[in-house]
């Protein structure tokens, strides 16, 4: 019974019904994203609430998100910002960016969130060149093979005390498979190796089960340089 994905989803619903109140704006984001044909790979509601809590606990005033999709996690993070706070989210797919901008407009967040279109490995260096940041929280949730490169840029764009959060770091246990030919798995394995070798980071990862299956989340604190 404990390995039953249907049970995991039921528990997620139980948690959400009690701790994540129904929200027509967030539900509208999911409906609009589905209607536009976007893949249903957004975070679950209770995971969105976790992102909101992390941003609030962090006191984040400036947030960077790598991977927008339809803007569901973007709305959660942007709602955690204080007045005057800003969020920049990076999206490579023009259709996804279009849907996300419309969703953010309907959510009343168009003035808070900037959606930047382009490959993150192109837009991240531009952010650095502009002197953007330092960001108080960075959420990495884009193509997994590039996660190590995203982390490298996240370190350039943060400060001691910033949080870096990475999604999909367990991949149904496939992260154990060193011989895997899956570039997603290999990207996440390189991410772990990079974090472990980086003296500026103190991190952990937790395994998660639920409506999104079996996966995990990594959270890293940026430390002062020794």
C-alpha positions as YAML, in Angstrom:
chain: A
units: angstrom
residues:
- id: 1
  name: UNK
  ca: [0.00, 0.00, 0.00]
- id: 2
  name: UNK
  ca: [2.83, 2.43, 0.81]
- id: 3
  name: UNK
  ca: [4.15, 2.06, -2.77]
- id: 4
  name: UNK
  ca: [0.80, 2.92, -4.36]
- id: 5
  name: UNK
  ca: [0.93, 6.11, -6.47]
- id: 6
  name: UNK
  ca: [-2.84, 6.45, -6.14]
- id: 7
  name: UNK
  ca: [-2.41, 6.54, -2.37]
- id: 8
  name: UNK
  ca: [0.33, 9.15, -2.70]
- id: 9
  name: UNK
  ca: [-2.04, 11.34, -4.73]
- id: 10
  name: UNK
  ca: [-4.83, 10.86, -2.21]
- id: 11
  name: UNK
  ca: [-2.54, 11.97, 0.61]
- id: 12
  name: UNK
  ca: [-1.51, 15.03, -1.44]
- id: 13
  name: UNK
  ca: [-5.19, 15.89, -1.85]
- id: 14
  name: UNK
  ca: [-5.78, 15.40, 1.89]
- id: 15
  name: UNK
  ca: [-2.90, 17.77, 2.70]
- id: 16
  name: UNK
  ca: [-3.95, 20.36, 0.14]
- id: 17
  name: UNK
  ca: [-7.57, 20.35, 1.23]
- id: 18
  name: UNK
  ca: [-6.51, 21.22, 4.78]
- id: 19
  name: UNK
  ca: [-3.39, 23.34, 4.36]
- id: 20
  name: UNK
  ca: [-3.59, 24.84, 0.86]
- id: 21
  name: UNK
  ca: [-6.96, 26.63, 0.53]
- id: 22
  name: UNK
  ca: [-8.74, 26.58, -2.81]
- id: 23
  name: UNK
  ca: [-7.54, 29.49, -4.92]
- id: 24
  name: UNK
  ca: [-9.36, 30.42, -8.14]
- id: 25
  name: UNK
  ca: [-6.31, 32.28, -9.47]
- id: 26
  name: UNK
  ca: [-3.99, 29.31, -9.12]
- id: 27
  name: UNK
  ca: [-6.64, 26.96, -10.42]
- id: 28
  name: UNK
  ca: [-7.09, 29.28, -13.39]
- id: 29
  name: UNK
  ca: [-3.36, 29.13, -14.11]
- id: 30
  name: UNK
  ca: [-3.53, 25.33, -14.30]
- id: 31
  name: UNK
  ca: [-6.69, 25.39, -16.42]
- id: 32
  name: UNK
  ca: [-5.25, 27.90, -18.89]
- id: 33
  name: UNK
  ca: [-1.97, 25.97, -19.10]
- id: 34
  name: UNK
  ca: [-3.81, 22.71, -19.79]
- id: 35
  name: UNK
  ca: [-6.04, 24.37, -22.39]
- id: 36
  name: UNK
  ca: [-2.92, 25.66, -24.15]
- id: 37
  name: UNK
  ca: [-1.49, 22.15, -24.31]
- id: 38
  name: UNK
  ca: [1.37, 22.71, -21.86]
- id: 39
  name: UNK
  ca: [2.68, 19.51, -20.26]
- id: 40
  name: UNK
  ca: [1.34, 18.86, -16.72]
- id: 41
  name: UNK
  ca: [4.75, 19.03, -15.06]
- id: 42
  name: UNK
  ca: [4.05, 21.95, -12.72]
- id: 43
  name: UNK
  ca: [4.69, 21.51, -9.00]
- id: 44
  name: UNK
  ca: [1.87, 20.13, -6.87]
- id: 45
  name: UNK
  ca: [-0.17, 22.60, -4.74]
- id: 46
  name: UNK
  ca: [1.51, 21.55, -1.49]
- id: 47
  name: UNK
  ca: [4.90, 21.95, -3.18]
- id: 48
  name: UNK
  ca: [3.89, 25.39, -4.39]
- id: 49
  name: UNK
  ca: [2.99, 26.26, -0.81]
- id: 50
  name: UNK
  ca: [6.44, 25.02, 0.26]
- id: 51
  name: UNK
  ca: [8.08, 27.40, -2.24]
- id: 52
  name: UNK
  ca: [5.94, 30.23, -0.84]
- id: 53
  name: UNK
  ca: [6.97, 29.36, 2.71]
- id: 54
  name: UNK
  ca: [10.66, 29.17, 1.80]
- id: 55
  name: UNK
  ca: [10.50, 32.58, 0.12]
- id: 56
  name: UNK
  ca: [8.69, 34.08, 3.11]
- id: 57
  name: UNK
  ca: [11.08, 32.53, 5.62]
- id: 58
  name: UNK
  ca: [13.96, 33.81, 3.51]
- id: 59
  name: UNK
  ca: [12.47, 37.32, 3.47]
- id: 60
  name: UNK
  ca: [13.15, 37.27, -0.26]
- id: 61
  name: UNK
  ca: [12.83, 40.59, -2.07]
- id: 62
  name: UNK
  ca: [14.40, 39.44, -5.35]
- id: 63
  name: UNK
  ca: [13.73, 35.96, -6.77]
- id: 64
  name: UNK
  ca: [15.05, 34.22, -9.88]
- id: 65
  name: UNK
  ca: [13.23, 31.27, -11.42]
- id: 66
  name: UNK
  ca: [14.79, 29.15, -14.18]
- id: 67
  name: UNK
  ca: [11.93, 27.44, -16.03]
- id: 68
  name: UNK
  ca: [8.54, 29.15, -16.11]
- id: 69
  name: UNK
  ca: [6.20, 26.73, -17.89]
- id: 70
  name: UNK
  ca: [2.71, 28.25, -17.38]
- id: 71
  name: UNK
  ca: [3.68, 30.33, -14.37]
- id: 72
  name: UNK
  ca: [2.14, 28.21, -11.59]
- id: 73
  name: UNK
  ca: [5.22, 28.12, -9.35]
- id: 74
  name: UNK
  ca: [5.92, 31.69, -10.45]
- id: 75
  name: UNK
  ca: [2.64, 32.86, -8.91]
- id: 76
  name: UNK
  ca: [3.40, 31.04, -5.66]
- id: 77
  name: UNK
  ca: [6.85, 32.64, -5.42]
- id: 78
  name: UNK
  ca: [5.75, 36.12, -6.50]
- id: 79
  name: UNK
  ca: [2.99, 36.15, -3.89]
- id: 80
  name: UNK
  ca: [5.64, 35.70, -1.19]
- id: 81
  name: UNK
  ca: [7.38, 38.94, -2.14]
- id: 82
  name: UNK
  ca: [6.97, 42.07, -0.02]
- id: 83
  name: UNK
  ca: [5.85, 45.36, -1.59]
- id: 84
  name: UNK
  ca: [8.52, 46.44, -4.04]
- id: 85
  name: UNK
  ca: [9.80, 42.89, -4.49]
- id: 86
  name: UNK
  ca: [10.62, 41.53, -7.94]
- id: 87
  name: UNK
  ca: [10.81, 38.16, -9.65]
- id: 88
  name: UNK
  ca: [12.56, 37.34, -12.91]
- id: 89
  name: UNK
  ca: [11.63, 34.05, -14.57]
- id: 90
  name: UNK
  ca: [13.42, 32.53, -17.56]
- id: 91
  name: UNK
  ca: [11.60, 30.49, -20.21]
- id: 92
  name: UNK
  ca: [12.98, 29.02, -23.44]
- id: 93
  name: UNK
  ca: [9.68, 28.09, -25.12]
- id: 94
  name: UNK
  ca: [7.82, 31.03, -26.73]
- id: 95
  name: UNK
  ca: [4.43, 29.36, -26.29]
- id: 96
  name: UNK
  ca: [5.05, 28.68, -22.61]
- id: 97
  name: UNK
  ca: [6.18, 32.28, -22.09]
- id: 98
  name: UNK
  ca: [3.05, 33.59, -23.82]
- id: 99
  name: UNK
  ca: [0.78, 31.48, -21.61]
- id: 100
  name: UNK
  ca: [2.72, 32.43, -18.49]
- id: 101
  name: UNK
  ca: [2.51, 36.16, -19.23]
- id: 102
  name: UNK
  ca: [-1.26, 35.90, -19.68]
- id: 103
  name: UNK
  ca: [-1.58, 33.92, -16.45]
- id: 104
  name: UNK
  ca: [0.52, 36.44, -14.53]
- id: 105
  name: UNK
  ca: [-1.56, 39.29, -15.95]
- id: 106
  name: UNK
  ca: [-4.76, 37.61, -14.73]
- id: 107
  name: UNK
  ca: [-3.11, 36.99, -11.35]
- id: 108
  name: UNK
  ca: [-2.37, 40.71, -10.99]
- id: 109
  name: UNK
  ca: [1.38, 40.07, -10.98]
- id: 110
  name: UNK
  ca: [2.45, 41.48, -14.35]
- id: 111
  name: UNK
  ca: [4.02, 44.45, -12.58]
- id: 112
  name: UNK
  ca: [5.97, 42.21, -10.22]
- id: 113
  name: UNK
  ca: [7.21, 39.46, -12.54]
- id: 114
  name: UNK
  ca: [9.38, 39.77, -15.65]
- id: 115
  name: UNK
  ca: [9.27, 36.81, -18.04]
- id: 116
  name: UNK
  ca: [12.46, 36.65, -20.09]
- id: 117
  name: UNK
  ca: [12.27, 34.56, -23.25]
- id: 118
  name: UNK
  ca: [15.31, 32.60, -24.39]
- id: 119
  name: UNK
  ca: [17.53, 29.70, -23.44]
- id: 120
  name: UNK
  ca: [18.54, 30.14, -19.82]
- id: 121
  name: UNK
  ca: [22.17, 29.53, -20.73]
- id: 122
  name: UNK
  ca: [21.90, 32.68, -22.87]
- id: 123
  name: UNK
  ca: [19.76, 34.80, -20.53]
- id: 124
  name: UNK
  ca: [21.66, 33.99, -17.32]
- id: 125
  name: UNK
  ca: [24.93, 35.54, -18.58]
- id: 126
  name: UNK
  ca: [22.95, 38.61, -19.65]
- id: 127
  name: UNK
  ca: [21.56, 38.95, -16.14]
- id: 128
  name: UNK
  ca: [25.09, 38.81, -14.77]
- id: 129
  name: UNK
  ca: [26.28, 41.40, -17.31]
- id: 130
  name: UNK
  ca: [23.43, 43.69, -16.27]
- id: 131
  name: UNK
  ca: [24.44, 43.42, -12.62]
- id: 132
  name: UNK
  ca: [21.11, 41.84, -11.75]
- id: 133
  name: UNK
  ca: [20.82, 40.50, -8.24]
- id: 134
  name: UNK
  ca: [21.98, 39.42, -5.88]
- id: 135
  name: UNK
  ca: [18.91, 37.20, -5.76]
- id: 136
  name: UNK
  ca: [17.68, 36.09, -2.37]
- id: 137
  name: UNK
  ca: [16.18, 32.86, -3.71]
- id: 138
  name: UNK
  ca: [16.77, 30.95, -6.95]
- id: 139
  name: UNK
  ca: [14.45, 28.15, -8.09]
- id: 140
  name: UNK
  ca: [15.93, 25.78, -10.69]
- id: 141
  name: UNK
  ca: [13.22, 23.87, -12.55]
- id: 142
  name: UNK
  ca: [14.15, 23.75, -16.22]
- id: 143
  name: UNK
  ca: [15.82, 21.12, -18.43]
- id: 144
  name: UNK
  ca: [17.69, 18.78, -16.14]
- id: 145
  name: UNK
  ca: [20.82, 18.14, -18.27]
- id: 146
  name: UNK
  ca: [21.71, 21.83, -17.87]
- id: 147
  name: UNK
  ca: [21.12, 21.98, -14.09]
- id: 148
  name: UNK
  ca: [24.85, 22.04, -13.27]
- id: 149
  name: UNK
  ca: [25.32, 25.06, -15.52]
- id: 150
  name: UNK
  ca: [22.27, 26.73, -13.98]
- id: 151
  name: UNK
  ca: [23.76, 26.18, -10.54]
- id: 152
  name: UNK
  ca: [27.03, 27.75, -11.63]
- id: 153
  name: UNK
  ca: [25.20, 30.87, -12.75]
- id: 154
  name: UNK
  ca: [23.02, 30.84, -9.63]
- id: 155
  name: UNK
  ca: [26.17, 31.10, -7.54]
- id: 156
  name: UNK
  ca: [27.24, 34.11, -9.61]
- id: 157
  name: UNK
  ca: [23.89, 35.80, -9.04]
- id: 158
  name: UNK
  ca: [23.39, 35.20, -5.31]
- id: 159
  name: UNK
  ca: [24.99, 36.25, -2.03]
- id: 160
  name: UNK
  ca: [25.86, 34.59, 1.28]
- id: 161
  name: UNK
  ca: [22.52, 33.77, 2.88]
- id: 162
  name: UNK
  ca: [20.68, 33.17, -0.41]
- id: 163
  name: UNK
  ca: [18.78, 29.94, -1.02]
- id: 164
  name: UNK
  ca: [19.03, 27.83, -4.16]
- id: 165
  name: UNK
  ca: [16.25, 25.28, -4.64]
- id: 166
  name: UNK
  ca: [16.33, 22.59, -7.35]
- id: 167
  name: UNK
  ca: [13.40, 20.40, -8.33]
- id: 168
  name: UNK
  ca: [13.30, 16.81, -9.69]
- id: 169
  name: UNK
  ca: [16.55, 15.65, -8.09]
- id: 170
  name: UNK
  ca: [15.55, 12.01, -7.38]
- id: 171
  name: UNK
  ca: [13.86, 11.00, -10.61]
- id: 172
  name: UNK
  ca: [12.04, 7.96, -9.22]
- id: 173
  name: UNK
  ca: [15.32, 6.68, -7.80]
- id: 174
  name: UNK
  ca: [17.13, 6.72, -11.15]
- id: 175
  name: UNK
  ca: [19.66, 9.16, -9.65]
- id: 176
  name: UNK
  ca: [21.40, 6.05, -8.25]
- id: 177
  name: UNK
  ca: [22.12, 4.74, -11.75]
- id: 178
  name: UNK
  ca: [25.61, 5.95, -12.58]
- id: 179
  name: UNK
  ca: [25.54, 4.06, -15.88]
- id: 180
  name: UNK
  ca: [22.23, 5.59, -16.96]
- id: 181
  name: UNK
  ca: [22.11, 6.91, -20.51]
- id: 182
  name: UNK
  ca: [19.32, 9.32, -19.58]
- id: 183
  name: UNK
  ca: [20.73, 12.86, -19.89]
- id: 184
  name: UNK
  ca: [18.27, 14.04, -17.23]
- id: 185
  name: UNK
  ca: [19.70, 11.56, -14.72]
- id: 186
  name: UNK
  ca: [23.28, 12.39, -15.64]
- id: 187
  name: UNK
  ca: [22.58, 16.12, -15.33]
- id: 188
  name: UNK
  ca: [21.20, 15.67, -11.83]
- id: 189
  name: UNK
  ca: [24.10, 13.41, -10.82]
- id: 190
  name: UNK
  ca: [26.54, 16.10, -11.96]
- id: 191
  name: UNK
  ca: [24.50, 18.63, -9.97]
- id: 192
  name: UNK
  ca: [24.97, 16.56, -6.79]
- id: 193
  name: UNK
  ca: [28.69, 16.23, -7.43]
- id: 194
  name: UNK
  ca: [28.97, 19.97, -8.03]
- id: 195
  name: UNK
  ca: [27.09, 20.84, -4.83]
- id: 196
  name: UNK
  ca: [29.15, 18.37, -2.79]
- id: 197
  name: UNK
  ca: [32.41, 19.90, -4.06]
- id: 198
  name: UNK
  ca: [31.34, 23.53, -3.63]
- id: 199
  name: UNK
  ca: [32.56, 25.08, -0.34]
- id: 200
  name: UNK
  ca: [30.14, 27.99, -0.78]
- id: 201
  name: UNK
  ca: [27.12, 25.69, -0.42]
- id: 202
  name: UNK
  ca: [25.60, 23.73, 2.43]
- id: 203
  name: UNK
  ca: [22.78, 21.57, 1.11]
- id: 204
  name: UNK
  ca: [20.47, 18.66, 1.56]
- id: 205
  name: UNK
  ca: [17.85, 16.91, -0.54]
- id: 206
  name: UNK
  ca: [14.59, 15.25, 0.43]
- id: 207
  name: UNK
  ca: [12.70, 12.51, -1.39]
- id: 208
  name: UNK
  ca: [9.06, 13.24, -2.13]
- id: 209
  name: UNK
  ca: [6.09, 11.15, -3.18]
- id: 210
  name: UNK
  ca: [2.69, 12.45, -4.18]
- id: 211
  name: UNK
  ca: [0.55, 13.42, -7.13]
- id: 212
  name: UNK
  ca: [3.73, 14.16, -9.11]
- id: 213
  name: UNK
  ca: [5.12, 10.67, -8.48]
- id: 214
  name: UNK
  ca: [8.39, 9.82, -6.76]
- id: 215
  name: UNK
  ca: [11.01, 12.55, -6.93]
- id: 216
  name: UNK
  ca: [12.78, 15.05, -4.68]
- id: 217
  name: UNK
  ca: [13.86, 18.59, -3.92]
- id: 218
  name: UNK
  ca: [17.32, 19.97, -3.10]
- id: 219
  name: UNK
  ca: [17.83, 23.07, -0.96]
- id: 220
  name: UNK
  ca: [21.20, 24.79, -0.73]
- id: 221
  name: UNK
  ca: [22.30, 27.71, 1.43]
- id: 222
  name: UNK
  ca: [24.96, 30.01, 0.04]
- id: 223
  name: UNK
  ca: [27.72, 30.44, 2.64]
- id: 224
  name: UNK
  ca: [30.27, 33.20, 3.07]
- id: 225
  name: UNK
  ca: [33.52, 32.46, 1.31]
- id: 226
  name: UNK
  ca: [36.17, 31.11, 3.69]
...
